[in-house]
Amino acid sequence: MSVETRVEQKLPQGVGRLTPGWLVFFAVSFVVFVIGIGAYSYQLSNGLIVTGMRSTGTMGGATWGLYVVMVEYFIGVSLAGVVLAAFVEVFNIGALRPVSRLAVLLTIASLSTGVLGVLLDLGSPFRGFVNMLLYVRPQSAFFGTFMLVAVGVLMTSLVYLYLGGRRDAATIAGTPSGLRWFHKLWAAGYRDTEPERERHRRVMFWLSIGLVPLVIVALSTEGLVFGIQVGRPGWYGSLQGPDFIVLAAASGLANLVVLTAIIRRAVGARIPLGHAVFKWLGSLLLAATAASLYFQTVKTFTLLYATPGNERLIADALLRGPYAWIFWSSLVLMVVAMILLVSQAATGAWSVPAVVAASVAISTAAVAERYLTVIPSQTHGMLLPYEPGSYFPTWVEFAVVGGLFALGAILIGGFVKVFPIINLNSNRREVRTDA
Amino acid sequence: MTKYAMVVDLNRCQGCRGCTTACKVENNTVEGNFWMHVFRFEQGSFPDTEMSFLPRPCQHCDNAPCVKVCPVGARFKREDGLVLTDADRCIGCRYCELACPYGVNYFNWQDPEKAQYSVVDWKDSDLQPVTDGVVPPYKNPDLDELWGEEQRRTAGGGHAKGIMEKCTFCVQRVEKDLDPACVETCPTDALVFGDIDDPGTPISLYLRENRTWQLLEEAGTRPSVYYVGGTPPSSELKEIERPKATV
Amino acid sequence: MRRTGAIALIVMGVALLLAGYLLAAPWGASTVADSDPAVVGAPTLFIIGIVSLLSSALFYELLPDGR
Amino acid sequence: MSEVFLGMPTITRRTLVKGSAAIVGTSVVASNFLFKSLDGVAIAQETTASGPVEDFVATTCWIGKQDCGMIARRIDGRVVKFDGNPTNPRNVGTLCPKGQGQIQAMYDPNRVKWPLVRTNEKGVSGEWRRATWDEALDLVAEKVNEVRARDPKMVLWQKGRSKAKDFYDDAFVKSTGISKLGHGAFCSDAGYRALEYTIGTHAVLHPDFRYCNYMLSWGWNITNAGGNKFCWLTWPRHMVKARDRGMKIAHLDPRLRSAGPFADTWLPIRPGTDLAMALALCHELIRQDYLDRPYLTKYTNAPFLIKADGTVARVTVGEGDEAEDVGLVWDEASGAAVPFGETDDPVLEGEFVLDGEKVKTAFQLFIEHVADATPEWAADITGLTAEQISSVASEFGRQAQIGSTLVVDGVEVPYRPVGIMAYHMAQQELGFQTARAMTMVPMLVGAIGAAGGQLSDFTWKIYKNYAKYEKLTVEDPPYDFLLNNSKFFPINTGSPAVVAGVMNDPERYGVEDLPEVAILHMVNPLNSFPSQPEYLRSYLKFKFVAVISPWLSETADYFADVVLPAATIEKYEGPISATDQYIDAVTLRIPPMEPLFESRGEIDIYMDLCERMGTLYGEEGYLAVVNKELKLDDTPFVLPLDSKPEVRHIFDQWAKSQGIDEGIEYFEDPQKGVYVKGPVSPNKIYGYVADPPFGGAMHRLYGESLLDAQQQMKAKGAEKIYWQDYTAFPTWRAPTMDASPAEYEFYLLSYHQIEHKQSRTSFIPILAELAPGAHLDINPEAAARLGISEGDSVRVESHNAVTGETRRLTTTATMLDSIRPDTVAMPHHFGMWTHPQNEAQGPSANEIYFTGEGYLANTGDQSFHVKVKVTKGGDA
């Protein structure tokens, strides 16, 4: 295509250049996404009966299943990106500046999928959307999910992404291409004058200052969704919020590491994603994983001492019961990741594959952890002597969740083809050389 | 003020599940949904075993966790004690079900007509002249009505896919000064319903004359259901003769 | 102008947040009134408040320099 | 009709109240439109211009045994709910799960909708064509009359249970002269025979709950099943009230589940050993001298002098037509034997010489008979401890307060607040004698017919069998196909299982004539009666089978030539007693709707059938019998014998004959519905104060005619297995099943669940949901030994200790701690296949029970005991 050929040589980081690898990636994502839509339509017309979810109690099911597990996971993942970007902004951490846009994009993508996941889980999604606007109650923890996370954090991240990219947009808006209108629109008249830069720095500073507590508070409500439940063994407690945040940070950083590695490989070594970035990310991941593992260990010990009675139901289910394999494997994954990260930190020899491996382990463990938070307290946490229940997702749930992942992939994958994912102005010289 | 409550006298309960059945017919609940469930328990080993029964309606808590978590105010507490679900408001998030320690919430996982004991074809053409095709044939029109001062569709709303429902203390009967269907049918009068703010009602008398306990008092939910006799259930109990509750 | 506008948007945003919050269904679980917002749609005010707050940043940065 | 969006009224009102902007309301309406189209959740409310019309009809329950009073709530003529009728003393506004659930049965489109005529061979699942009522009735009338012309007795009419008063059944049987079979042999009839024999009442045992303080709940399925005369509901009502007063319950049952939490003491007795238990209780009562001597000497044959040959020493009193043989008793004062009644104080115990012959009082013989029946002896047999047995006896004796009286409604009545509640206890090989032995326990303490004591029937009306059993006749063959007066069953309940056996092998039983046509009314032998193979063979021998039933029973599926659809609750039936024993009342069944589909009420069906058979009109006809049975003869309300009345009119006449001026309208009125006559007089309830006391029956502690029957049977060459239980006193022997090899280590019991009524509710979805299907209750200890755990598929194989035959079924294991480790149990409601709801419900224990020798009582009643082995696996 002529347009492509023209822009190919002009725009940085492969923007506008559809490589075969990217096309395959995008096509696969698209197919998975369409399958997800198909599965969801099936669910919409038949009801949630097509999922593995069932009522708790007499029906012996879990009324919240994989969707909520993944919502918790996605929203958790979203934490790290925008917070990292804010830190970069506030503390001016140059080494991480290249990935700050990717980080914010990760937040936006995972928040979008997470919030969409909430809607997909509703019995009456359309009514849910409207009634949330009309009636949502602050006393319900969903107020946090809806107002603070879905609206507050997501919109702030969008503003963050937008304002943060304006300078780069202006930079590439001069390059003739089929996307030039878009870049111009984004730049919105930015001319990189000193007052503009100053204003930008000021806005970003205050936005970052406001953003961090908002994100922490908003995402803590995700933990609170469970933490305020007096009626469920395994849930009630003030640690649910912090626990959620710590694991969120770890899983978010892990995802960022993986994404960075992918971008690095896809876009090539010419972009400023050296070992320094992975060292930073690896170190941060190490800190988050350590904290998470600490929470996990404390939790495990507490479970071991659970007294006969309600909490014991959950303890037994987790440590010895039907969820033991998930519980122990996730713990093993965390420990393995920890060993990988600590050994690198100790030797100072950071290897990209090793950090990525640790990240994959942590991300997987995070899904498992979210699962263990959401499900067992429903199937095994009934305070009345109902028989223990069980839950296993159906193909519909797997397909819909697959669709959510695909949507995230499409958002990120699509973005990198219309806008430079690595901050052009983080290392202007290199970028210029590149161009 | 009127404050409704229920007494369950375990010294009288035979565990017959007449209440369950009456509830299902009155409220047209679908297969697998037991607004009123009756546990049958066994504990110990031969020959030192004990058996017990425990009817479990919605506890209509004064400090109802389900009400607090409802994001849209579909679940609410009436001044007369009834905890109800507005079928027009509910979005089907099932958060109330998670919040409830008693397991009394039942979600409409599918189109209720499909779940309405569909092993039998209620749309049978020879039945149509009598039932006009309604499903189930004993469909209670009261469930679709608006009830109470608040005029909300709280009697089950005729059921609908994707929304939550639970025991309503038969609001549609209470509003007509009738006892809930379970209370009305109980063969041994083990269930008593009425206004506990009026000292002259049978239930007030019952509460004065008997020592009572409540389910999961430690949860602080302050239920409106009082139990007489028996003992609070413990994890030593094994549930036997469970109904077919899978859908 | 730039500063005033941004502050105005912030103030409006905070006011809308407060209004949205206060007009939404109150905390409490013992009356029918606890389940209803004082004004139906109050949560939407809250959302507009968030939008207003964020637009202060956009306004502040995007408002073209006066010629 | 118009559709209205749900949210609209709500929103409109709120908008007014809250003063919100109208735009919000609009948006909600719009959003509701969205929900409706997108979520499909907006609930359309259908309204008619006039709105639905609600009304109420009084009727009575149809699903169970006792016909509780109900009020049907109707919307535009469609029944939406049955509630209990508060004015009915029997259920006082309450209903059991079946009563509530039957609404689904009424509307069930799987009912037989119209008359069916078979189009395929019999013995396999039926194929049918739709017929008109005319065609079907003509066909039945023709086939029946064909056989009737030769011998009416060769037409067999069989019914499971008559609902309400059975006058319309009786009228059919009597006016046509055909043979009749009931369900009693599979019910408590051996117990009925025992009570008829022993105290003359047509009933089994229940205590006077109003005053009873200590009850032996002997195999009574308290929380799951009915009892003597009443369905489940009325008995538990009485029981919980009695417990409120402080009544204690000792529960004898291999399973605790029957009593649930209501057993103050549980005695997990080994199945089939109740007779030994009863004898041990008698032993202990005698040893501890808990004896009501005045009762025993005055109202029983205990003081009779028994000769060495077992006969009663008698003397002829009176002359000519007045002459009768009277038993002799020993008069201490005169030191001589005198006719019973001539001394106020005959000697109860002792041995005397009469006319040079040694004689003992019957009671002396009884003391000797139970002398060895010590608690230790019974402990070995029953699996209980001697202490348990002894303490129950002590408590029973102590609580009996022998000698005390109580004034009830102004009448002084002997007060013995102890009694036995036992219903289907007689369903065992030793059933008849077990029920007799159990009756002797309250007899010893004088509790029979006492306040708080042992009751049976509601009144002291003496049943015709009491006199009949004074002398049992054993004739030579040929016998009729019921084996009446045979050497097999001198006392004979009349068992369909026996008839099936006879039909399969008439020569063996000395029977020449077999029935040729069967009319099966709401009866399902193939599924509901034990020993399916017998029925599979015998029912094929009928040349023609007509079935009258609302559903296609399994029996109809295999054997019916014609099926006539009966209505369920939607018909007139009655009169129905509404008494709770203490208050007298009567009611009717009123159709809450027109009969569904093409079904019809049975009275309509029988009248039409009789009309076609030529037996409706005239002095001997159906209507004449109806007049007689409803006591309309000699009243202004007698039905004319030459015109077919409307069924409603029959009941209208009956109601008017009862002095109810409104006639049937009284019963149709939801405010009335039940005709309450008031409290029952103590003189009717309590035998001691009845006129004459105990209805004039001398209580037969000693069974002289039983022993005599044994002699006659032996003389006619009957096998031992038939005569061995014809003994004067109940005599313990190990049941035949105990001879099965040791690997058949479990006793199999079948039991009743409260959600179901025999085999005619398991297809009602709402009840099947609560009690879904067959399973085998097994003690975890025994299960563990066999490697069986909860939910495992298990194979249950039964063994016939007489023939060696084995039968098997596969079901699911359920762990139950509250059952003896040597006993397994199954609910008996399943194993059907004609209704879609039956799928995967599993088998019925009836499939592996046996009938015939060793599995029938000496009265022809069925035993529901068999030894089985249980193994893991089997085809699910």
mmCIF file of C-alpha atoms in Angstrom, chain B residues 7-203:
data_model
loop_
_atom_site.group_PDB
_atom_site.id
_atom_site.type_symbol
_atom_site.label_atom_id
_atom_site.label_comp_id
_atom_site.label_asym_id
_atom_site.label_seq_id
_atom_site.Cartn_x
_atom_site.Cartn_y
_atom_site.Cartn_z
ATOM 1 C CA VAL B 7 -41.069 -17.228 65.078
ATOM 2 C CA VAL B 8 -39.889 -20.706 64.116
ATOM 3 C CA ASP B 9 -40.676 -23.181 66.860
ATOM 4 C CA LEU B 10 -38.276 -26.081 66.445
ATOM 5 C CA ASN B 11 -40.096 -27.969 69.179
ATOM 6 C CA ARG B 12 -42.932 -28.273 66.705
ATOM 7 C CA CYS B 13 -41.266 -28.322 63.307
ATOM 8 C CA GLN B 14 -41.542 -31.673 61.571
ATOM 9 C CA GLY B 15 -39.211 -30.735 58.757
ATOM 10 C CA CYS B 16 -41.960 -31.575 56.286
ATOM 11 C CA ARG B 17 -41.172 -28.755 53.863
ATOM 12 C CA GLY B 18 -44.832 -27.901 53.521
ATOM 13 C CA CYS B 19 -43.663 -24.326 53.957
ATOM 14 C CA THR B 20 -41.204 -24.733 51.106
ATOM 15 C CA THR B 21 -43.894 -26.046 48.814
ATOM 16 C CA ALA B 22 -46.479 -23.458 49.822
ATOM 17 C CA CYS B 23 -43.893 -20.772 49.197
ATOM 18 C CA LYS B 24 -43.065 -22.147 45.802
ATOM 19 C CA VAL B 25 -46.682 -22.270 44.726
ATOM 20 C CA GLU B 26 -47.635 -18.901 46.171
ATOM 21 C CA ASN B 27 -44.571 -17.135 44.833
ATOM 22 C CA ASN B 28 -44.180 -19.142 41.628
ATOM 23 C CA THR B 29 -40.487 -19.546 42.290
ATOM 24 C CA VAL B 30 -38.562 -21.566 39.767
ATOM 25 C CA GLU B 31 -36.864 -24.899 40.164
ATOM 26 C CA GLY B 32 -33.910 -24.827 42.491
ATOM 27 C CA ASN B 33 -34.930 -21.598 44.221
ATOM 28 C CA PHE B 34 -35.932 -22.096 47.826
ATOM 29 C CA TRP B 35 -36.990 -18.848 49.411
ATOM 30 C CA MET B 36 -37.903 -21.035 52.336
ATOM 31 C CA HIS B 37 -35.485 -23.886 52.771
ATOM 32 C CA VAL B 38 -35.819 -26.515 55.467
ATOM 33 C CA PHE B 39 -32.593 -28.113 56.578
ATOM 34 C CA ARG B 40 -32.669 -31.661 57.831
ATOM 35 C CA PHE B 41 -29.665 -32.410 59.973
ATOM 36 C CA GLU B 42 -28.046 -35.390 61.544
ATOM 37 C CA GLN B 43 -25.156 -35.480 63.980
ATOM 38 C CA GLY B 44 -23.240 -38.105 65.943
ATOM 39 C CA SER B 45 -22.735 -41.728 65.091
ATOM 40 C CA PHE B 46 -24.820 -44.800 65.732
ATOM 41 C CA PRO B 47 -26.471 -45.232 68.155
ATOM 42 C CA ASP B 48 -25.802 -41.816 69.658
ATOM 43 C CA THR B 49 -27.217 -39.709 66.906
ATOM 44 C CA GLU B 50 -29.530 -36.766 66.891
ATOM 45 C CA MET B 51 -31.653 -35.289 64.192
ATOM 46 C CA SER B 52 -32.990 -31.818 63.809
ATOM 47 C CA PHE B 53 -34.806 -29.573 61.393
ATOM 48 C CA LEU B 54 -34.234 -25.936 60.634
ATOM 49 C CA PRO B 55 -36.518 -23.853 58.430
ATOM 50 C CA ARG B 56 -34.574 -20.993 56.872
ATOM 51 C CA PRO B 57 -36.598 -18.153 55.438
ATOM 52 C CA CYS B 58 -34.965 -14.810 54.720
ATOM 53 C CA GLN B 59 -34.118 -13.417 58.140
ATOM 54 C CA HIS B 60 -35.346 -9.927 57.230
ATOM 55 C CA CYS B 61 -32.484 -8.466 59.247
ATOM 56 C CA ASP B 62 -32.771 -5.105 60.931
ATOM 57 C CA ASN B 63 -29.107 -4.623 60.142
ATOM 58 C CA ALA B 64 -29.262 -6.227 56.749
ATOM 59 C CA PRO B 65 -25.896 -6.651 55.048
ATOM 60 C CA CYS B 66 -27.603 -7.190 51.721
ATOM 61 C CA VAL B 67 -29.240 -3.780 51.891
ATOM 62 C CA LYS B 68 -25.964 -2.076 52.638
ATOM 63 C CA VAL B 69 -24.149 -3.533 49.682
ATOM 64 C CA CYS B 70 -26.866 -3.119 47.086
ATOM 65 C CA PRO B 71 -25.361 -0.656 44.635
ATOM 66 C CA VAL B 72 -28.654 0.656 43.303
ATOM 67 C CA GLY B 73 -31.039 0.494 46.238
ATOM 68 C CA ALA B 74 -32.978 -2.394 44.763
ATOM 69 C CA ARG B 75 -32.718 -4.187 48.091
ATOM 70 C CA PHE B 76 -34.230 -2.141 50.875
ATOM 71 C CA LYS B 77 -35.604 -2.364 54.347
ATOM 72 C CA ARG B 78 -39.110 -1.255 55.051
ATOM 73 C CA GLU B 79 -40.065 0.450 58.262
ATOM 74 C CA ASP B 80 -42.350 -2.493 59.036
ATOM 75 C CA GLY B 81 -39.372 -4.841 58.967
ATOM 76 C CA LEU B 82 -39.679 -6.429 55.550
ATOM 77 C CA VAL B 83 -36.497 -6.601 53.505
ATOM 78 C CA LEU B 84 -37.544 -6.510 49.884
ATOM 79 C CA THR B 85 -36.119 -6.492 46.402
ATOM 80 C CA ASP B 86 -37.382 -4.110 43.775
ATOM 81 C CA ALA B 87 -37.594 -6.206 40.640
ATOM 82 C CA ASP B 88 -37.537 -3.070 38.501
ATOM 83 C CA ARG B 89 -34.377 -1.748 40.062
ATOM 84 C CA CYS B 90 -32.202 -4.833 40.477
ATOM 85 C CA ILE B 91 -29.316 -5.081 38.042
ATOM 86 C CA GLY B 92 -28.326 -8.636 38.852
ATOM 87 C CA CYS B 93 -24.904 -8.001 40.374
ATOM 88 C CA ARG B 94 -25.541 -10.594 43.096
ATOM 89 C CA TYR B 95 -23.635 -8.613 45.657
ATOM 90 C CA CYS B 96 -26.498 -9.049 48.134
ATOM 91 C CA GLU B 97 -26.082 -12.781 47.837
ATOM 92 C CA LEU B 98 -22.421 -12.531 48.764
ATOM 93 C CA ALA B 99 -23.197 -10.285 51.669
ATOM 94 C CA CYS B 100 -25.867 -12.543 53.124
ATOM 95 C CA PRO B 101 -24.522 -15.032 55.656
ATOM 96 C CA TYR B 102 -27.725 -17.067 55.473
ATOM 97 C CA GLY B 103 -27.728 -17.978 51.800
ATOM 98 C CA VAL B 104 -31.285 -16.844 51.203
ATOM 99 C CA ASN B 105 -30.816 -15.030 47.906
ATOM 100 C CA TYR B 106 -31.661 -16.744 44.666
ATOM 101 C CA PHE B 107 -30.707 -15.410 41.303
ATOM 102 C CA ASN B 108 -32.683 -15.948 38.120
ATOM 103 C CA TRP B 109 -29.994 -17.695 36.168
ATOM 104 C CA GLN B 110 -32.208 -18.110 33.155
ATOM 105 C CA ASP B 111 -35.574 -17.234 31.727
ATOM 106 C CA PRO B 112 -37.937 -18.213 34.564
ATOM 107 C CA GLU B 113 -40.357 -19.870 32.194
ATOM 108 C CA LYS B 114 -37.635 -22.298 31.200
ATOM 109 C CA ALA B 115 -36.858 -23.003 34.822
ATOM 110 C CA GLN B 116 -40.488 -23.414 35.778
ATOM 111 C CA TYR B 117 -40.454 -27.217 36.144
ATOM 112 C CA SER B 118 -40.142 -27.444 32.431
ATOM 113 C CA VAL B 119 -40.008 -31.228 32.433
ATOM 114 C CA VAL B 120 -43.726 -30.642 32.178
ATOM 115 C CA ASP B 121 -44.925 -28.755 29.125
ATOM 116 C CA TRP B 122 -47.087 -26.070 30.685
ATOM 117 C CA LYS B 123 -47.713 -24.640 27.239
ATOM 118 C CA ASP B 124 -49.437 -27.833 26.178
ATOM 119 C CA SER B 125 -52.181 -26.920 23.763
ATOM 120 C CA ASP B 126 -54.816 -28.882 25.652
ATOM 121 C CA LEU B 127 -54.000 -26.899 28.760
ATOM 122 C CA GLN B 128 -54.262 -23.545 27.036
ATOM 123 C CA PRO B 129 -58.056 -23.262 27.199
ATOM 124 C CA VAL B 130 -57.813 -23.441 30.991
ATOM 125 C CA THR B 131 -54.628 -21.546 31.682
ATOM 126 C CA ASP B 132 -54.432 -19.210 28.740
ATOM 127 C CA GLY B 133 -50.859 -20.359 28.368
ATOM 128 C CA VAL B 134 -49.545 -18.836 31.572
ATOM 129 C CA VAL B 135 -46.477 -20.466 33.050
ATOM 130 C CA PRO B 136 -46.752 -21.882 35.595
ATOM 131 C CA PRO B 137 -50.473 -22.590 35.326
ATOM 132 C CA TYR B 138 -50.890 -21.408 38.908
ATOM 133 C CA LYS B 139 -49.219 -18.081 38.138
ATOM 134 C CA ASN B 140 -50.089 -15.610 40.832
ATOM 135 C CA PRO B 141 -50.961 -12.193 39.363
ATOM 136 C CA ASP B 142 -50.217 -10.472 42.682
ATOM 137 C CA LEU B 143 -46.518 -10.918 42.127
ATOM 138 C CA ASP B 144 -46.538 -8.373 39.335
ATOM 139 C CA GLU B 145 -48.263 -5.706 41.374
ATOM 140 C CA LEU B 146 -46.744 -2.733 43.158
ATOM 141 C CA TRP B 147 -46.878 -3.048 46.922
ATOM 142 C CA GLY B 148 -46.628 -0.922 50.023
ATOM 143 C CA GLU B 149 -46.417 2.773 50.604
ATOM 144 C CA GLU B 150 -43.327 2.834 48.451
ATOM 145 C CA GLN B 151 -45.265 1.268 45.569
ATOM 146 C CA ARG B 152 -42.453 -0.841 44.261
ATOM 147 C CA ARG B 153 -42.559 -4.198 42.517
ATOM 148 C CA THR B 154 -41.395 -6.210 45.462
ATOM 149 C CA ALA B 155 -43.392 -9.431 45.430
ATOM 150 C CA GLY B 156 -41.037 -11.197 43.083
ATOM 151 C CA GLY B 157 -42.123 -9.203 40.094
ATOM 152 C CA GLY B 158 -43.332 -12.289 38.356
ATOM 153 C CA HIS B 159 -39.675 -13.250 38.172
ATOM 154 C CA ALA B 160 -37.321 -12.207 35.428
ATOM 155 C CA LYS B 161 -34.069 -13.421 34.022
ATOM 156 C CA GLY B 162 -30.983 -11.785 35.409
ATOM 157 C CA ILE B 163 -32.333 -10.343 38.629
ATOM 158 C CA MET B 164 -32.180 -11.380 42.235
ATOM 159 C CA GLU B 165 -35.038 -12.570 44.380
ATOM 160 C CA LYS B 166 -35.637 -13.940 47.832
ATOM 161 C CA CYS B 167 -38.264 -14.500 50.483
ATOM 162 C CA THR B 168 -40.513 -11.459 50.795
ATOM 163 C CA PHE B 169 -42.444 -12.602 53.874
ATOM 164 C CA CYS B 170 -45.105 -12.797 51.150
ATOM 165 C CA VAL B 171 -45.492 -9.046 50.978
ATOM 166 C CA GLN B 172 -48.470 -9.539 48.671
ATOM 167 C CA ARG B 173 -50.248 -11.466 51.421
ATOM 168 C CA VAL B 174 -49.039 -9.372 54.335
ATOM 169 C CA GLU B 175 -50.424 -6.296 52.608
ATOM 170 C CA LYS B 176 -53.779 -8.064 52.565
ATOM 171 C CA ASP B 177 -53.458 -8.927 56.265
ATOM 172 C CA LEU B 178 -52.778 -12.570 55.512
ATOM 173 C CA ASP B 179 -49.967 -14.644 56.965
ATOM 174 C CA PRO B 180 -47.121 -15.588 54.640
ATOM 175 C CA ALA B 181 -47.848 -18.774 52.715
ATOM 176 C CA CYS B 182 -45.354 -20.812 54.753
ATOM 177 C CA VAL B 183 -46.898 -19.747 58.039
ATOM 178 C CA GLU B 184 -50.391 -20.349 56.802
ATOM 179 C CA THR B 185 -49.686 -23.891 55.701
ATOM 180 C CA CYS B 186 -47.436 -25.131 58.513
ATOM 181 C CA PRO B 187 -49.146 -28.340 59.634
ATOM 182 C CA THR B 188 -47.912 -28.147 63.207
ATOM 183 C CA ASP B 189 -48.115 -24.368 63.588
ATOM 184 C CA ALA B 190 -44.357 -24.203 64.021
ATOM 185 C CA LEU B 191 -44.274 -20.861 62.237
ATOM 186 C CA VAL B 192 -45.816 -17.754 63.752
ATOM 187 C CA PHE B 193 -45.895 -14.407 62.020
ATOM 188 C CA GLY B 194 -47.061 -11.021 63.126
ATOM 189 C CA ASP B 195 -46.477 -7.590 64.539
ATOM 190 C CA ILE B 196 -44.076 -7.606 67.473
ATOM 191 C CA ASP B 197 -44.667 -3.956 68.244
ATOM 192 C CA ASP B 198 -48.192 -4.846 69.265
ATOM 193 C CA PRO B 199 -47.990 -6.723 72.580
ATOM 194 C CA GLY B 200 -51.353 -8.349 71.930
ATOM 195 C CA THR B 201 -50.431 -10.391 68.877
ATOM 196 C CA PRO B 202 -49.840 -14.133 69.124
ATOM 197 C CA ILE B 203 -46.239 -13.667 68.091
#
